[in-house]
Coordinates of C-alpha atoms in Angstrom, one line a residue:
M1 CA 0.0 0.0 0.0
C2 CA 1.3 3.4 -1.0
G3 CA 2.0 6.1 1.6
I4 CA 0.1 9.4 2.1
V5 CA 1.2 12.3 4.3
G6 CA -0.3 15.8 4.4
Y7 CA 0.4 18.8 6.7
V8 CA -1.5 22.0 7.6
G9 CA 0.0 24.2 10.3
K10 CA 2.4 27.0 11.1
Q11 CA 5.7 25.2 10.5
R12 CA 7.5 24.6 7.2
A13 CA 5.7 21.6 5.7
V14 CA 8.5 20.0 3.6
S15 CA 10.6 18.6 6.4
I16 CA 7.5 17.3 8.2
L17 CA 6.2 15.7 5.0
L18 CA 9.6 14.0 4.3
E19 CA 10.0 12.7 7.8
G20 CA 6.5 11.2 7.6
L21 CA 7.3 9.5 4.2
K22 CA 10.5 8.0 5.6
R23 CA 8.5 6.4 8.4
V24 CA 6.3 4.6 5.9
E25 CA 9.1 3.5 3.5
Y26 CA 8.8 0.0 4.8
R27 CA 5.6 -0.5 2.8
G28 CA 7.6 -0.6 -0.5
Y29 CA 7.4 1.9 -3.3
D30 CA 9.1 2.9 -6.6
S31 CA 8.7 6.7 -6.6
A32 CA 7.9 9.6 -4.4
G33 CA 6.7 13.1 -4.7
L34 CA 5.4 16.2 -2.9
A35 CA 3.3 19.3 -3.5
V36 CA 3.3 22.5 -1.4
L37 CA 1.0 25.5 -1.7
E38 CA 2.2 29.0 -1.1
N39 CA 1.0 32.4 -2.4
K40 CA -1.6 30.7 -4.5
H41 CA 1.0 28.7 -6.3
L42 CA 1.5 24.9 -6.4
D43 CA 5.1 23.6 -6.4
I44 CA 5.5 19.9 -7.2
V45 CA 8.7 17.7 -7.0
K46 CA 8.5 14.1 -8.1
K47 CA 11.3 11.5 -8.4
T48 CA 11.5 7.8 -9.1
G49 CA 13.5 5.9 -6.5
R50 CA 13.8 6.4 -2.8
V51 CA 12.5 9.2 -0.5
A52 CA 16.2 10.3 -0.2
A53 CA 16.2 11.2 -3.9
L54 CA 13.1 13.3 -3.4
A55 CA 14.6 15.1 -0.5
K56 CA 17.7 15.8 -2.5
A57 CA 15.7 17.2 -5.3
A58 CA 13.6 19.4 -3.0
A59 CA 16.4 20.7 -0.9
P60 CA 17.6 23.5 -3.3
R61 CA 14.1 24.9 -3.5
K62 CA 14.1 26.0 0.2
F63 CA 10.3 25.8 0.4
R64 CA 8.7 28.0 3.0
A65 CA 5.1 26.7 2.6
T66 CA 3.2 25.5 5.6
T67 CA 0.7 23.4 3.7
G68 CA 1.6 20.3 1.6
I69 CA 0.9 16.7 0.6
C70 CA 3.3 13.9 -0.3
H71 CA 3.2 10.3 -1.5
T72 CA 5.1 7.1 -2.1
R73 CA 3.8 5.2 -5.1
W74 CA 3.8 1.5 -6.0
A75 CA 3.1 1.4 -9.7
T76 CA -0.4 0.1 -10.7
H77 CA -1.4 2.1 -13.8
G78 CA 1.6 3.1 -15.9
G79 CA 5.3 2.4 -15.5
V80 CA 7.8 3.7 -13.0
T81 CA 8.5 7.2 -14.3
D82 CA 8.6 10.7 -12.8
A83 CA 5.5 11.6 -14.8
N84 CA 3.5 8.8 -13.2
A85 CA 4.6 9.6 -9.7
H86 CA 2.2 11.4 -7.4
P87 CA 1.1 14.2 -6.8
H88 CA -0.8 14.8 -10.1
L89 CA -1.7 18.2 -11.2
S90 CA -5.0 19.1 -13.0
S91 CA -4.5 20.4 -16.5
D92 CA -5.8 23.8 -15.5
G93 CA -3.1 24.0 -12.7
K94 CA -5.6 24.5 -9.9
F95 CA -5.4 21.1 -8.1
A96 CA -2.8 18.7 -6.9
L97 CA -3.9 15.2 -5.7
I98 CA -2.3 12.1 -4.2
H99 CA -4.1 8.8 -4.2
N100 CA -3.9 5.3 -2.8
G101 CA -6.2 2.7 -4.4
V102 CA -7.5 1.9 -7.8
I103 CA -10.1 3.8 -9.8
E104 CA -11.8 1.1 -11.9
N105 CA -13.8 3.3 -14.2
Y106 CA -11.0 5.8 -15.0
V107 CA -11.0 5.0 -18.7
G108 CA -14.6 6.3 -19.1
M109 CA -13.8 9.4 -16.9
K110 CA -10.7 10.1 -19.0
G111 CA -12.6 9.9 -22.2
F112 CA -15.3 12.3 -20.9
L113 CA -12.6 14.8 -19.8
L114 CA -10.7 14.7 -23.0
G115 CA -13.9 15.6 -24.7
K116 CA -14.1 18.6 -22.4
G117 CA -10.6 19.8 -23.3
Y118 CA -8.7 18.5 -20.3
T119 CA -5.2 17.1 -21.1
F120 CA -3.2 14.3 -19.5
Q121 CA 0.5 14.0 -18.8
S122 CA 0.7 10.5 -17.2
E123 CA -0.6 7.0 -17.7
T124 CA -2.3 6.8 -14.2
D125 CA -5.9 6.5 -13.1
T126 CA -5.3 9.2 -10.6
E127 CA -4.9 12.0 -13.1
A128 CA -8.5 11.3 -14.3
L129 CA -9.7 12.0 -10.8
V130 CA -7.8 15.3 -10.3
N131 CA -9.1 16.6 -13.6
L132 CA -12.6 15.5 -12.7
I133 CA -12.4 17.6 -9.6
A134 CA -11.2 20.6 -11.7
Y135 CA -14.2 20.0 -14.0
H136 CA -16.7 20.2 -11.1
Y137 CA -14.8 23.2 -9.6
A138 CA -15.2 25.1 -12.8
K139 CA -18.9 24.4 -12.8
E140 CA -19.4 25.7 -9.3
P141 CA -20.5 29.3 -9.0
A142 CA -17.5 31.4 -8.0
N143 CA -19.6 33.9 -6.0
G144 CA -20.8 31.2 -3.6
D145 CA -19.2 30.0 -0.4
S146 CA -15.5 29.7 -1.4
K147 CA -14.8 27.1 1.3
S148 CA -17.7 24.8 0.3
R149 CA -16.8 25.2 -3.4
F150 CA -13.5 23.3 -2.9
L151 CA -15.1 20.6 -0.7
E152 CA -18.1 20.2 -3.0
S153 CA -16.0 19.8 -6.1
V154 CA -14.1 16.9 -4.5
R155 CA -17.3 15.4 -3.2
K156 CA -19.1 15.6 -6.5
A157 CA -16.1 14.0 -8.3
L158 CA -16.0 11.1 -5.9
L159 CA -19.7 10.3 -6.5
H160 CA -18.6 9.2 -10.0
V161 CA -15.7 7.0 -8.8
E162 CA -15.9 3.2 -8.9
G163 CA -13.1 1.6 -7.0
T164 CA -11.0 2.4 -3.9
Y165 CA -9.3 5.5 -2.7
G166 CA -7.5 7.4 0.0
I167 CA -6.9 10.9 -1.4
A168 CA -5.6 14.3 -0.3
V169 CA -6.2 17.4 -2.5
L170 CA -4.7 20.9 -2.6
C171 CA -6.3 23.8 -4.5
V172 CA -4.5 27.0 -5.5
D173 CA -7.5 29.2 -4.5
H174 CA -7.6 27.7 -1.0
P175 CA -4.2 28.2 0.7
G176 CA -3.8 26.5 4.1
E177 CA -6.4 23.9 3.3
I178 CA -6.5 20.1 2.4
V179 CA -9.6 18.1 1.5
A180 CA -9.1 14.3 2.0
A181 CA -11.5 11.3 1.7
R182 CA -11.4 7.5 1.9
K183 CA -13.1 4.5 0.6
G184 CA -11.3 1.2 1.1
S185 CA -7.9 2.8 1.8
P186 CA -7.0 4.0 5.3
L187 CA -6.6 7.6 6.2
I188 CA -5.9 9.0 9.7
L189 CA -6.0 12.6 10.8
G190 CA -3.5 13.6 13.5
V191 CA -4.6 16.5 15.7
G192 CA -1.5 18.4 17.0
E193 CA -0.9 21.7 18.6
N194 CA -1.9 24.3 16.0
E195 CA -1.3 21.7 13.2
Y196 CA -2.9 18.8 11.5
I197 CA -1.1 15.8 10.0
L198 CA -2.9 13.5 7.5
A199 CA -1.5 10.0 6.9
S200 CA -2.2 6.5 5.7
D201 CA -0.3 5.0 8.6
V202 CA 0.0 6.1 12.2
A203 CA 3.8 5.7 12.0
A204 CA 3.9 8.8 9.8
L205 CA 2.4 11.1 12.4
V206 CA 3.2 9.6 15.8
S207 CA 6.3 11.9 16.2
R208 CA 4.0 15.0 16.1
T209 CA 0.9 13.8 17.9
Q210 CA -0.8 10.9 19.5
N211 CA -4.4 12.3 19.1
V212 CA -6.0 11.0 16.0
V213 CA -9.3 10.6 14.1
Y214 CA -9.7 7.5 12.0
L215 CA -11.7 8.2 8.8
N216 CA -14.4 5.7 7.9
D217 CA -15.3 4.6 4.4
G218 CA -17.4 7.2 2.7
E219 CA -16.1 10.1 4.8
V220 CA -14.4 13.4 3.7
V221 CA -12.5 15.8 5.9
H222 CA -11.8 19.5 5.1
I223 CA -8.8 20.6 7.0
T224 CA -7.7 24.2 7.7
A225 CA -5.1 25.7 10.0
S226 CA -7.9 26.6 12.5
G227 CA -9.8 23.3 12.5
F228 CA -11.5 20.6 10.5
T229 CA -14.9 19.4 9.5
L230 CA -15.9 15.8 8.9
S231 CA -18.8 14.8 6.7
T232 CA -20.2 12.0 4.5
I233 CA -19.5 12.0 0.8
Q234 CA -22.9 10.7 -0.3
E235 CA -25.3 12.5 2.0
Q236 CA -23.2 15.6 2.8
E237 CA -24.1 15.0 6.5
E238 CA -21.7 16.7 8.9
L239 CA -20.3 14.2 11.5
E240 CA -19.1 14.5 15.0
P241 CA -15.4 13.3 15.0
K242 CA -14.5 10.5 17.3
F243 CA -11.0 11.1 18.8
D244 CA -8.7 8.2 19.6
R245 CA -5.2 8.0 21.1
I246 CA -2.2 6.1 19.7
T247 CA -1.1 3.7 22.4
W248 CA 2.5 3.4 21.5
S249 CA 5.3 5.9 21.6
I250 CA 7.6 7.0 18.8
E251 CA 10.4 5.0 20.3
A252 CA 8.5 1.8 19.5
A253 CA 8.9 2.7 15.8
E254 CA 12.6 3.6 16.0
L255 CA 15.3 1.2 14.7
G256 CA 17.5 1.6 17.7
S257 CA 20.7 -0.5 17.7
F258 CA 19.3 -3.1 15.3
A259 CA 20.4 -3.5 11.7
H260 CA 16.9 -3.5 10.3
F261 CA 13.3 -3.6 11.5
M262 CA 12.9 -7.3 10.9
E263 CA 15.7 -8.1 13.3
K264 CA 14.3 -5.6 15.8
E265 CA 10.9 -7.3 15.7
I266 CA 12.3 -10.8 15.9
F267 CA 13.9 -9.7 19.2
E268 CA 10.8 -8.0 20.4
Q269 CA 8.8 -11.3 20.3
P270 CA 9.1 -12.2 24.0
A271 CA 7.8 -8.8 25.1
A272 CA 5.1 -8.8 22.4
L273 CA 3.8 -12.2 23.6
E274 CA 3.8 -11.1 27.2
N275 CA 1.8 -8.1 26.2
S276 CA -0.7 -10.3 24.3
M277 CA -1.2 -12.4 27.4
R278 CA -1.1 -9.7 30.1
G279 CA -4.2 -9.7 32.2
R280 CA -5.9 -12.4 30.2
F281 CA -5.8 -15.3 32.5
S282 CA -8.3 -16.1 35.3
A283 CA -7.4 -15.7 38.9
D284 CA -7.1 -19.5 39.3
A285 CA -4.9 -19.7 36.2
S286 CA -7.1 -22.3 34.5
T287 CA -8.5 -20.4 31.6
A288 CA -8.2 -17.3 29.5
I289 CA -10.5 -14.2 29.8
F290 CA -11.4 -11.7 27.1
G291 CA -13.2 -8.5 27.8
G292 CA -13.9 -7.5 24.2
L293 CA -15.8 -10.4 22.7
N294 CA -19.2 -8.9 23.7
L295 CA -20.6 -12.4 23.9
T296 CA -21.6 -14.2 27.1
A297 CA -20.4 -17.7 28.1
G298 CA -24.0 -18.8 27.3
D299 CA -23.8 -17.2 23.8
L300 CA -20.5 -19.0 23.1
R301 CA -21.9 -22.4 24.3
Q302 CA -24.6 -22.1 21.6
I303 CA -21.9 -21.9 18.8
D304 CA -21.5 -25.1 16.9
R305 CA -19.3 -23.9 14.1
I306 CA -16.6 -21.3 13.7
V307 CA -15.4 -19.8 10.4
F308 CA -12.0 -18.0 10.3
C309 CA -11.2 -15.5 7.4
A310 CA -7.9 -13.9 6.7
C311 CA -5.2 -13.4 4.0
G312 CA -1.5 -14.2 3.9
T313 CA 0.3 -14.6 7.2
A314 CA -3.0 -14.2 9.2
W315 CA -4.5 -17.0 7.1
H316 CA -1.7 -19.3 8.4
S317 CA -2.7 -18.2 12.0
C318 CA -6.3 -19.2 11.2
L319 CA -5.1 -22.7 10.2
V320 CA -3.4 -23.1 13.5
A321 CA -6.6 -21.9 15.2
E322 CA -8.5 -24.6 13.4
Q323 CA -6.1 -27.3 14.8
L324 CA -6.2 -25.9 18.4
I325 CA -9.9 -25.2 18.7
E326 CA -11.0 -28.5 17.2
R327 CA -8.6 -30.3 19.5
Y328 CA -9.3 -28.5 22.8
A329 CA -12.8 -27.1 22.3
R330 CA -14.2 -29.8 20.0
I331 CA -15.9 -27.2 17.8
P332 CA -15.8 -27.7 14.0
V333 CA -13.7 -24.9 12.4
E334 CA -13.4 -23.9 8.8
V335 CA -10.8 -21.6 7.4
E336 CA -11.6 -19.4 4.4
Y337 CA -9.3 -17.2 2.4
A338 CA -11.0 -13.8 2.8
S339 CA -10.7 -12.8 -0.9
E340 CA -12.6 -16.1 -1.8
F341 CA -15.2 -15.9 1.0
R342 CA -16.4 -12.4 -0.1
Y343 CA -17.1 -13.7 -3.7
R344 CA -18.7 -17.0 -3.0
N345 CA -21.9 -17.9 -1.4
A346 CA -20.7 -20.1 1.5
P347 CA -23.5 -21.9 3.3
L348 CA -23.5 -20.9 7.0
D349 CA -25.9 -22.2 9.6
K350 CA -27.5 -20.1 12.2
N351 CA -25.1 -21.1 15.1
T352 CA -21.9 -20.1 13.2
L353 CA -19.5 -17.5 14.6
V354 CA -17.1 -15.7 12.3
F355 CA -13.6 -14.6 13.2
V356 CA -11.3 -12.4 11.0
I357 CA -7.6 -12.0 11.7
T358 CA -5.5 -9.1 10.4
Q359 CA -2.4 -7.4 11.9
S360 CA -3.2 -4.0 10.4
G361 CA -7.0 -4.1 10.7
E362 CA -7.1 -2.6 7.2
T363 CA -6.7 -5.6 4.9
L364 CA -9.4 -4.8 2.3
D365 CA -10.4 -8.4 1.4
T366 CA -10.7 -9.3 5.1
L367 CA -12.7 -6.1 5.7
E368 CA -15.1 -7.1 2.9
A369 CA -15.4 -10.6 4.2
L370 CA -16.4 -9.2 7.6
R371 CA -19.0 -7.0 6.0
E372 CA -20.3 -9.8 3.9
A373 CA -20.8 -12.0 7.0
Q374 CA -22.5 -9.1 8.8
R375 CA -24.8 -8.5 5.9
K376 CA -25.9 -12.1 6.3
G377 CA -26.7 -11.5 10.0
Y378 CA -23.7 -13.2 11.6
K379 CA -21.7 -11.9 14.5
V380 CA -18.1 -11.3 13.5
M381 CA -15.2 -11.2 15.9
S382 CA -11.7 -9.8 15.1
I383 CA -8.2 -10.5 16.2
V384 CA -6.3 -7.3 15.3
N385 CA -3.1 -5.6 16.3
V386 CA -3.7 -2.0 15.4
V387 CA -6.0 -0.3 17.8
G388 CA -8.7 1.9 16.2
S389 CA -8.3 0.3 12.7
T390 CA -11.3 -0.1 10.5
I391 CA -11.8 -3.8 11.2
A392 CA -11.4 -3.3 14.9
R393 CA -14.1 -0.6 14.7
E394 CA -16.5 -2.5 12.5
A395 CA -16.3 -5.9 14.2
D396 CA -19.0 -6.9 16.7
G397 CA -16.3 -7.7 19.2
G398 CA -12.7 -8.9 19.3
I399 CA -9.3 -9.3 20.8
Y400 CA -6.4 -6.9 20.4
Q401 CA -2.9 -8.4 20.1
H402 CA -1.0 -5.6 21.8
A403 CA 2.2 -6.6 19.9
G404 CA 3.3 -3.0 19.2
P405 CA 3.9 -1.5 15.7
E406 CA 4.9 -3.9 12.9
I407 CA 7.3 -2.1 10.5
G408 CA 9.3 -5.1 9.1
V409 CA 7.7 -6.4 5.9
A410 CA 8.1 -10.1 6.8
S411 CA 5.8 -10.8 9.8
T412 CA 7.5 -11.9 13.0
K413 CA 6.1 -10.7 16.3
A414 CA 2.7 -10.1 14.8
F415 CA 2.5 -13.7 13.6
T416 CA 3.6 -15.3 16.9
S417 CA 1.3 -13.0 18.8
Q418 CA -1.6 -14.2 16.7
L419 CA -0.6 -17.8 17.5
V420 CA -0.7 -17.0 21.2
V421 CA -4.0 -15.3 21.0
V422 CA -5.7 -18.2 19.1
A423 CA -4.2 -20.6 21.6
M424 CA -5.8 -18.6 24.4
L425 CA -9.0 -18.6 22.5
A426 CA -8.9 -22.4 22.1
L427 CA -8.3 -22.7 25.9
Y428 CA -11.2 -20.3 26.6
L429 CA -13.6 -22.1 24.4
G430 CA -12.4 -25.5 25.6
R431 CA -13.0 -24.6 29.3
L432 CA -16.5 -23.5 28.4
R433 CA -17.1 -27.1 27.2
D434 CA -15.3 -30.2 28.4
L435 CA -11.6 -29.2 29.0
S436 CA -10.9 -30.0 32.6
Y437 CA -9.6 -27.6 35.3
S438 CA -6.3 -29.5 35.6
D439 CA -5.8 -29.5 31.8
G440 CA -6.6 -25.8 31.8
V441 CA -4.0 -25.1 34.4
D442 CA -1.4 -27.0 32.4
F443 CA -2.3 -25.1 29.3
V444 CA -1.9 -21.7 31.0
K445 CA 1.4 -22.7 32.5
A446 CA 2.7 -23.8 29.1
L447 CA 1.6 -20.5 27.5
K448 CA 3.3 -18.4 30.2
E449 CA 6.6 -20.3 29.6
V450 CA 6.6 -19.4 25.9
P451 CA 8.3 -15.9 26.1
E452 CA 11.2 -17.3 28.2
L453 CA 11.6 -20.1 25.7
I454 CA 11.9 -17.6 22.9
R455 CA 14.4 -15.6 24.9
Q456 CA 16.5 -18.7 25.2
T457 CA 16.3 -19.3 21.5
L458 CA 17.2 -15.7 20.7
A459 CA 20.3 -16.1 22.9
Q460 CA 21.5 -18.5 20.3
A461 CA 21.5 -15.7 17.7
P462 CA 25.3 -15.8 17.0
H463 CA 25.2 -19.5 16.4
I464 CA 22.0 -19.2 14.2
K465 CA 23.8 -16.5 12.2
E466 CA 26.7 -18.9 11.4
I467 CA 24.2 -21.6 10.3
A468 CA 22.4 -19.0 8.1
K469 CA 25.7 -18.2 6.3
R470 CA 25.9 -21.9 5.2
F471 CA 22.5 -21.7 3.5
A472 CA 22.3 -18.0 2.4
Q473 CA 23.3 -18.8 -1.2
Y474 CA 20.4 -21.3 -1.8
R475 CA 17.4 -20.0 -3.7
D476 CA 14.9 -22.7 -2.7
F477 CA 13.8 -24.3 0.6
L478 CA 11.3 -27.0 1.4
F479 CA 9.5 -26.6 4.7
L480 CA 7.8 -29.7 6.2
G481 CA 5.3 -29.8 9.0
R482 CA 2.3 -31.8 10.2
Q483 CA -0.9 -30.8 12.0
S484 CA -0.4 -27.5 13.8
M485 CA 3.1 -27.3 12.4
F486 CA 1.8 -27.5 8.8
P487 CA 0.7 -23.8 8.8
I488 CA 4.1 -22.9 10.3
A489 CA 5.8 -24.6 7.4
L490 CA 3.5 -22.6 5.0
E491 CA 4.6 -19.4 6.8
G492 CA 8.2 -20.4 6.3

């Protein structure tokens, strides 16, 4: 997923924008760009390659602007070129836009706009949207409310969009303002002291503020230096924002003494697992307790089937959950790949409970699987790491992993944390049925020993490094595992 960062405030925007982009570099990208607005003039810098190349290209310009947007792109429509990098400028020069997602009907939009005299400089779907905003802006009466003219032009353009988007827009006639909207691609507004930071990932804004508003699908936010308004795209209904607080500090997202984030997160596993288990065992240490499921013991005893949905690494966690829950709770479990579940008409009986697992809480296929199950009237629980994420908010109940921010691309502590959580869930459901007190005590004792066993394993890191050198030149590995070790082999 590409990275979005925007800034409105009193400080120079470029350094803040570039710092935010550097904090989301782990997501992967092929180009980067920024746009700043000052004295009713848009300045844009775009470069293929790393954020460092963008920073080098922007440095001689000595931008003083206090409003700007920036983006890291992973090519979807069009090749890896400076022209295809974001932000994109409308052909009349009035708007700059950055975009995460895919506009599925952009070809029709582009044909319409070409017929109206708009021109295109890139191969992207995004440029069709920025020109469509310019088209609607030109149609709006100039003598009306200037503030609403900008917002309404973005809103009207989005009503024609089929696909997904997280966008941020600048307009030359509206200095010190950003309009942003989301559908299927996360956006978070950070509320600082006399400043606002917009981002697709909390890592980009946590160094400036921990107070945030998570945008929901179908919402648009109009940000100025003095405040912001939140409303719906479709109905134009103004909304009361819900403020959340980021629960981890900036130090948690810093590399520290480690060579890279994957190494850091490998070594954070003991603490991550302790955090996942903290406060979740009963006083007699015979079962797990979860405060967020929003289901009584009686409700759970009525469940005679569980369906797990996830993608990628989280899907492997679901396969482990299937093994453990069937073994200890004797409840039939099915595991669905979320992208398949949302498109097929899976028969579910009335006593089925659905679980979705996702580290980020923003995995689109998993989110759509959750919504599909809820549309059919089923309760959906989530196992999520990111507090306040879309899936955490939309699920009927759930369990937070509390593993801390995951920045490394290959999952480490998030995966092992998911395994611990599903093991606790198997214990909890088992004790509601026929798992004995003594077996429950043994289960809890074994789980509590896991972090120390990991520490003992990590103490062998120098020896493991020497073993790794023997195999580093090989291009192929075969991982073997049986029963609950089979999903671990898949993850390998």
